[in-house]
Short mmCIF file of N, CA and C in Angstrom, two decimals:
data_model
loop_
_atom_site.label_atom_id
_atom_site.label_comp_id
_atom_site.label_asym_id
_atom_site.label_seq_id
_atom_site.Cartn_x
_atom_site.Cartn_y
_atom_site.Cartn_z
N GLN A 223 8.70 14.38 -15.98
CA GLN A 223 8.12 13.87 -14.86
C GLN A 223 7.80 14.88 -13.77
N VAL A 224 6.59 14.58 -13.20
CA VAL A 224 6.09 15.76 -12.15
C VAL A 224 7.16 15.58 -10.91
N PRO A 225 7.62 16.68 -10.15
CA PRO A 225 8.47 16.73 -9.31
C PRO A 225 7.92 16.03 -7.88
N LEU A 226 6.80 16.61 -7.79
CA LEU A 226 5.82 16.40 -6.65
C LEU A 226 4.36 15.77 -7.00
N VAL A 227 4.21 14.56 -6.04
CA VAL A 227 2.81 14.01 -6.36
C VAL A 227 2.23 14.05 -4.98
N GLU A 228 1.05 14.24 -4.53
CA GLU A 228 0.58 14.20 -3.36
C GLU A 228 -0.50 13.39 -3.27
N SER A 229 -0.48 12.69 -2.06
CA SER A 229 -1.84 11.80 -1.62
C SER A 229 -2.22 11.71 -0.56
N GLY A 230 -3.59 11.37 0.38
CA GLY A 230 -3.76 11.00 1.43
C GLY A 230 -4.63 11.74 2.08
N GLY A 231 -5.37 13.13 1.27
CA GLY A 231 -6.15 13.80 1.64
C GLY A 231 -7.60 13.14 2.10
N GLY A 232 -8.35 13.74 2.29
CA GLY A 232 -9.61 13.22 2.77
C GLY A 232 -10.68 13.91 3.59
N SER A 233 -11.62 13.45 4.50
CA SER A 233 -12.94 13.82 4.99
C SER A 233 -12.48 12.91 6.59
N VAL A 234 -12.68 14.17 7.50
CA VAL A 234 -12.56 13.01 8.61
C VAL A 234 -13.50 14.03 9.82
N GLN A 235 -13.57 13.26 10.91
CA GLN A 235 -14.32 14.13 11.86
C GLN A 235 -13.39 15.09 12.97
N ALA A 236 -13.67 15.91 13.42
CA ALA A 236 -12.84 16.77 14.70
C ALA A 236 -12.08 15.62 15.11
N GLY A 237 -11.09 15.66 15.65
CA GLY A 237 -10.36 15.10 16.68
C GLY A 237 -9.68 13.67 15.69
N GLY A 238 -9.99 13.33 14.69
CA GLY A 238 -9.27 12.38 13.64
C GLY A 238 -8.12 12.61 13.26
N SER A 239 -7.62 12.11 12.18
CA SER A 239 -6.06 12.22 12.03
C SER A 239 -6.26 11.65 10.58
N LEU A 240 -5.02 12.30 10.09
CA LEU A 240 -4.81 11.78 8.35
C LEU A 240 -3.34 11.97 8.39
N ARG A 241 -2.88 11.41 7.05
CA ARG A 241 -1.17 11.41 6.97
C ARG A 241 -1.58 11.66 5.34
N LEU A 242 -0.53 12.74 5.28
CA LEU A 242 -0.79 13.22 4.19
C LEU A 242 0.72 13.00 3.39
N SER A 243 0.98 12.38 2.08
CA SER A 243 2.29 11.82 1.29
C SER A 243 2.56 12.68 0.41
N CYS A 244 3.55 13.04 0.00
CA CYS A 244 4.19 13.67 -1.34
C CYS A 244 5.66 13.12 -1.76
N ALA A 245 5.25 12.32 -2.64
CA ALA A 245 6.29 11.62 -3.56
C ALA A 245 7.34 12.61 -4.29
N ALA A 246 8.48 12.77 -4.47
CA ALA A 246 9.23 13.68 -4.59
C ALA A 246 9.85 12.98 -5.54
N SER A 247 10.49 13.89 -6.82
CA SER A 247 11.52 12.98 -7.66
C SER A 247 12.72 14.33 -7.54
N GLY A 248 13.81 13.84 -7.48
CA GLY A 248 14.84 14.45 -7.28
C GLY A 248 15.40 14.88 -5.81
N TYR A 249 16.67 15.75 -5.73
CA TYR A 249 16.76 16.14 -4.35
C TYR A 249 16.28 17.65 -4.49
N PHE A 250 16.05 17.81 -2.94
CA PHE A 250 15.58 19.13 -2.38
C PHE A 250 16.01 19.34 -1.06
N PHE A 251 16.44 20.57 -0.87
CA PHE A 251 16.76 20.84 0.59
C PHE A 251 15.72 21.41 1.36
N CYS A 252 15.08 22.28 1.24
CA CYS A 252 13.61 22.49 1.50
C CYS A 252 12.65 21.94 1.20
N MET A 253 11.84 21.25 2.25
CA MET A 253 10.42 20.88 1.66
C MET A 253 9.56 21.09 2.50
N GLY A 254 8.16 21.40 2.28
CA GLY A 254 7.11 21.82 3.20
C GLY A 254 5.94 21.70 2.95
N TRP A 255 5.07 21.93 3.83
CA TRP A 255 3.50 21.75 3.39
C TRP A 255 2.91 23.04 3.89
N PHE A 256 1.94 23.33 2.83
CA PHE A 256 1.38 24.62 2.96
C PHE A 256 -0.10 24.24 2.81
N ARG A 257 -1.10 25.49 3.18
CA ARG A 257 -2.63 24.93 2.98
C ARG A 257 -3.41 26.34 2.97
N GLN A 258 -4.32 26.21 2.20
CA GLN A 258 -5.41 27.20 1.72
C GLN A 258 -6.51 27.00 1.66
N SER A 259 -7.58 28.00 2.28
CA SER A 259 -8.93 27.69 2.25
C SER A 259 -9.25 28.81 1.37
N PRO A 260 -10.79 28.79 0.85
CA PRO A 260 -11.35 30.08 -0.12
C PRO A 260 -11.29 31.19 0.89
N GLY A 261 -10.78 32.05 0.11
CA GLY A 261 -10.67 33.65 0.84
C GLY A 261 -10.15 33.66 1.75
N GLN A 262 -8.93 32.53 1.96
CA GLN A 262 -8.07 32.78 2.70
C GLN A 262 -6.40 32.78 2.13
N GLU A 263 -5.68 33.74 2.88
CA GLU A 263 -4.06 33.54 2.37
C GLU A 263 -3.63 32.12 2.63
N ARG A 264 -2.79 31.56 1.33
CA ARG A 264 -1.90 30.69 1.93
C ARG A 264 -1.10 30.63 3.09
N GLU A 265 -1.24 29.50 3.54
CA GLU A 265 -0.23 29.15 5.28
C GLU A 265 0.52 28.09 5.10
N GLY A 266 1.58 28.73 5.74
CA GLY A 266 3.03 27.68 5.78
C GLY A 266 2.20 26.55 7.18
N VAL A 267 2.54 25.57 6.94
CA VAL A 267 2.03 24.79 7.94
C VAL A 267 3.28 23.83 8.63
N ALA A 268 4.14 23.03 7.84
CA ALA A 268 5.51 22.41 8.29
C ALA A 268 6.67 22.43 7.34
N PHE A 269 7.73 22.57 7.63
CA PHE A 269 8.96 22.44 6.90
C PHE A 269 10.02 21.45 7.35
N ILE A 270 10.72 21.15 6.19
CA ILE A 270 11.72 20.07 6.96
C ILE A 270 12.88 20.43 6.12
N ARG A 271 14.28 20.68 6.39
CA ARG A 271 15.48 20.80 5.97
C ARG A 271 15.91 19.51 5.38
N SER A 272 16.97 19.22 4.16
CA SER A 272 17.44 18.10 4.23
C SER A 272 18.29 17.25 5.30
N ASP A 273 18.68 18.42 6.35
CA ASP A 273 19.38 18.04 7.60
C ASP A 273 18.65 17.58 8.49
N GLY A 274 16.93 17.74 8.31
CA GLY A 274 16.23 17.11 9.19
C GLY A 274 15.51 17.95 10.00
N TYR A 275 16.23 19.38 10.32
CA TYR A 275 15.41 20.42 10.93
C TYR A 275 14.12 20.68 10.31
N THR A 276 13.45 20.90 11.58
CA THR A 276 11.83 20.93 11.26
C THR A 276 11.17 22.30 12.00
N SER A 277 10.34 22.68 11.02
CA SER A 277 9.65 24.00 12.02
C SER A 277 7.84 23.88 11.83
N TYR A 278 7.39 24.20 12.50
CA TYR A 278 5.81 24.32 12.45
C TYR A 278 5.19 25.56 12.86
N ALA A 279 4.05 25.80 12.13
CA ALA A 279 3.21 27.17 12.38
C ALA A 279 2.57 26.64 13.91
N ASP A 280 2.58 27.94 14.73
CA ASP A 280 1.77 27.72 15.94
C ASP A 280 0.53 26.96 15.91
N SER A 281 -0.14 27.31 14.52
CA SER A 281 -1.81 26.62 15.10
C SER A 281 -1.53 25.27 14.75
N VAL A 282 -0.61 24.60 14.70
CA VAL A 282 -0.54 23.03 14.31
C VAL A 282 0.44 22.23 15.27
N LYS A 283 1.02 23.13 16.12
CA LYS A 283 2.19 22.61 16.91
C LYS A 283 1.68 21.71 17.82
N GLY A 284 2.43 20.31 17.77
CA GLY A 284 1.58 19.32 18.91
C GLY A 284 1.03 18.27 18.13
N ARG A 285 0.37 18.84 17.09
CA ARG A 285 -0.89 18.04 16.62
C ARG A 285 -0.30 17.61 15.06
N PHE A 286 0.49 18.32 14.42
CA PHE A 286 1.19 17.61 13.11
C PHE A 286 2.48 17.40 13.46
N THR A 287 3.19 16.40 12.75
CA THR A 287 4.51 16.12 12.33
C THR A 287 4.86 16.09 10.95
N ILE A 288 5.48 16.79 10.25
CA ILE A 288 6.48 16.49 9.29
C ILE A 288 7.66 15.70 9.53
N SER A 289 8.02 14.90 8.28
CA SER A 289 8.85 13.67 8.21
C SER A 289 8.94 13.39 7.04
N LYS A 290 10.29 12.74 6.65
CA LYS A 290 10.61 12.42 5.25
C LYS A 290 11.36 11.09 5.02
N ASP A 291 10.98 10.12 4.71
CA ASP A 291 11.42 8.73 4.26
C ASP A 291 12.45 8.79 3.10
N ASN A 292 14.06 9.25 3.29
CA ASN A 292 14.82 9.53 2.36
C ASN A 292 14.98 8.55 1.39
N ALA A 293 14.52 6.86 1.97
CA ALA A 293 14.68 5.98 1.05
C ALA A 293 13.73 5.75 -0.17
N LYS A 294 12.68 6.66 0.11
CA LYS A 294 11.42 6.47 -0.64
C LYS A 294 11.35 7.85 -1.31
N ASN A 295 12.21 8.74 -0.76
CA ASN A 295 12.13 10.23 -1.14
C ASN A 295 10.69 10.77 -1.04
N THR A 296 10.05 10.62 -0.20
CA THR A 296 8.94 11.18 -0.20
C THR A 296 8.46 11.56 1.40
N LEU A 297 7.53 12.74 1.36
CA LEU A 297 7.53 13.70 2.61
C LEU A 297 6.16 13.34 2.93
N TYR A 298 5.89 13.37 4.25
CA TYR A 298 4.61 12.97 5.29
C TYR A 298 4.17 14.14 6.03
N LEU A 299 3.29 14.52 6.56
CA LEU A 299 2.41 15.07 7.07
C LEU A 299 1.40 14.42 7.75
N GLN A 300 1.60 14.06 8.90
CA GLN A 300 1.13 13.07 10.08
C GLN A 300 0.24 14.40 10.75
N MET A 301 -1.00 14.18 10.68
CA MET A 301 -2.37 15.21 11.28
C MET A 301 -2.90 14.71 12.15
N ASN A 302 -2.89 14.79 13.75
CA ASN A 302 -3.75 14.14 14.59
C ASN A 302 -4.54 15.55 15.35
N GLY A 303 -5.57 15.21 15.75
CA GLY A 303 -6.24 16.08 16.72
C GLY A 303 -6.67 17.33 15.64
N LEU A 304 -7.05 16.87 14.55
CA LEU A 304 -8.04 17.53 13.68
C LEU A 304 -9.04 18.27 13.83
N LYS A 305 -8.77 19.50 13.70
CA LYS A 305 -10.08 20.52 14.00
C LYS A 305 -10.71 21.46 12.66
N PRO A 306 -11.96 21.72 12.63
CA PRO A 306 -12.62 21.81 11.15
C PRO A 306 -11.82 23.18 11.05
N GLU A 307 -11.08 23.98 11.59
CA GLU A 307 -10.37 24.99 11.07
C GLU A 307 -8.71 24.47 10.37
N ASP A 308 -8.74 23.35 10.37
CA ASP A 308 -7.92 22.61 9.94
C ASP A 308 -8.23 22.43 7.85
N THR A 309 -9.49 22.70 7.96
CA THR A 309 -10.22 22.28 6.55
C THR A 309 -9.51 23.69 5.42
N ALA A 310 -8.79 22.43 4.57
CA ALA A 310 -8.17 23.55 3.22
C ALA A 310 -7.67 22.72 2.08
N MET A 311 -7.16 23.10 1.13
CA MET A 311 -6.55 22.42 0.48
C MET A 311 -4.70 22.54 0.73
N TYR A 312 -4.61 21.18 1.06
CA TYR A 312 -2.84 20.78 1.49
C TYR A 312 -1.92 21.18 0.10
N SER A 313 -0.95 21.55 0.14
CA SER A 313 0.08 21.41 -0.82
C SER A 313 1.44 21.18 -0.47
N CYS A 314 2.32 20.23 -1.19
CA CYS A 314 3.84 20.08 -0.79
C CYS A 314 4.24 21.03 -1.66
N ALA A 315 5.36 21.22 -0.95
CA ALA A 315 6.68 22.25 -1.91
C ALA A 315 7.54 22.02 -1.89
N ALA A 316 8.66 22.08 -2.63
CA ALA A 316 10.09 22.01 -2.16
C ALA A 316 11.16 23.05 -3.14
N ASP A 317 12.18 23.12 -2.76
CA ASP A 317 13.11 23.84 -3.17
C ASP A 317 14.76 23.55 -3.11
N LYS A 318 15.57 23.39 -4.24
CA LYS A 318 17.10 22.98 -3.97
C LYS A 318 18.06 23.57 -3.11
N TRP A 319 17.58 24.91 -3.28
CA TRP A 319 18.39 25.91 -2.88
C TRP A 319 18.79 25.56 -1.21
N TRP A 320 20.16 25.62 -0.56
CA TRP A 320 20.19 25.73 0.88
C TRP A 320 19.59 27.22 1.11
N ARG A 321 18.95 27.09 2.52
CA ARG A 321 18.58 28.23 3.05
C ARG A 321 18.22 28.11 4.64
N ALA A 322 18.77 28.86 5.40
CA ALA A 322 18.57 28.90 6.83
C ALA A 322 17.16 28.58 7.25
N VAL A 323 16.21 29.02 6.42
CA VAL A 323 14.89 29.10 6.58
C VAL A 323 14.15 29.03 5.77
N CYS A 324 13.33 27.78 5.79
CA CYS A 324 12.52 26.96 4.70
C CYS A 324 10.82 27.59 5.02
N THR A 325 10.76 28.86 5.41
CA THR A 325 9.19 28.87 5.90
C THR A 325 8.38 29.57 5.03
N GLY A 326 9.35 30.35 3.86
CA GLY A 326 8.19 31.43 3.12
C GLY A 326 7.89 30.87 1.57
N ALA A 327 6.53 30.66 1.14
CA ALA A 327 5.92 30.31 0.35
C ALA A 327 6.83 30.54 -0.91
N HIS A 328 7.81 31.89 -1.18
CA HIS A 328 7.94 32.54 -2.20
C HIS A 328 9.33 31.74 -2.65
N GLN A 329 9.94 31.21 -1.34
CA GLN A 329 11.14 30.37 -1.53
C GLN A 329 11.10 28.89 -2.36
N TYR A 330 10.07 28.42 -2.41
CA TYR A 330 9.85 27.44 -3.26
C TYR A 330 9.62 27.50 -4.81
N ASN A 331 10.17 26.57 -5.46
CA ASN A 331 9.87 26.39 -6.90
C ASN A 331 9.18 25.43 -7.44
N TYR A 332 9.17 24.41 -6.44
CA TYR A 332 8.18 23.04 -7.09
C TYR A 332 6.88 23.48 -6.53
N TRP A 333 5.95 22.43 -6.98
CA TRP A 333 4.29 22.61 -6.08
C TRP A 333 3.62 21.49 -6.48
N GLY A 334 3.45 20.80 -5.47
CA GLY A 334 2.15 19.54 -5.85
C GLY A 334 1.18 19.94 -6.26
N GLN A 335 0.05 19.23 -6.80
CA GLN A 335 -1.24 19.46 -7.15
C GLN A 335 -1.90 20.07 -5.94
N GLY A 336 -1.68 19.53 -4.55
CA GLY A 336 -2.70 19.73 -3.72
C GLY A 336 -3.50 18.90 -3.59
N THR A 337 -3.92 18.52 -2.03
CA THR A 337 -5.14 17.42 -1.86
C THR A 337 -5.78 17.94 -0.84
N GLN A 338 -7.17 17.63 -1.05
CA GLN A 338 -8.10 18.46 0.10
C GLN A 338 -8.09 17.78 1.16
N VAL A 339 -8.26 18.50 2.57
CA VAL A 339 -8.70 17.55 3.75
C VAL A 339 -9.54 18.54 4.10
N THR A 340 -11.04 17.84 4.62
CA THR A 340 -11.73 18.47 5.31
C THR A 340 -12.31 17.75 6.68
N VAL A 341 -12.40 18.65 8.02
CA VAL A 341 -12.89 18.13 9.15
C VAL A 341 -14.20 18.52 9.39
N SER A 342 -14.77 17.82 9.82
CA SER A 342 -16.12 18.41 10.33
C SER A 342 -16.31 18.43 11.52
N SER A 343 -17.41 18.85 12.08
CA SER A 343 -17.20 19.29 13.62
C SER A 343 -18.72 18.44 14.34
#
């Protein structure tokens, strides 16, 4: 069974909104969203621990919200006020081990297949 399955990407105009979902199988302590556009390094976007603590990249603070529905075991990323520079492949990631900080891509052992977000000006 694939542990992480994403959905919700698409194309929107600048200023629009999208919500990404990541259905998870199993328990994970850290979960996060990362993005990567062609020629760019992978960037951490938003993170949540199982205790509810969240953190965000400066570039998305105030616009993106990460959340988790524990009953559905699903991770979400609500993206408002989208900008063309938000265009990227977005991937959810998860790891089972306790960590004080969940922001590093190297800390994650499970990755989704990715979903494309395209924002036009």
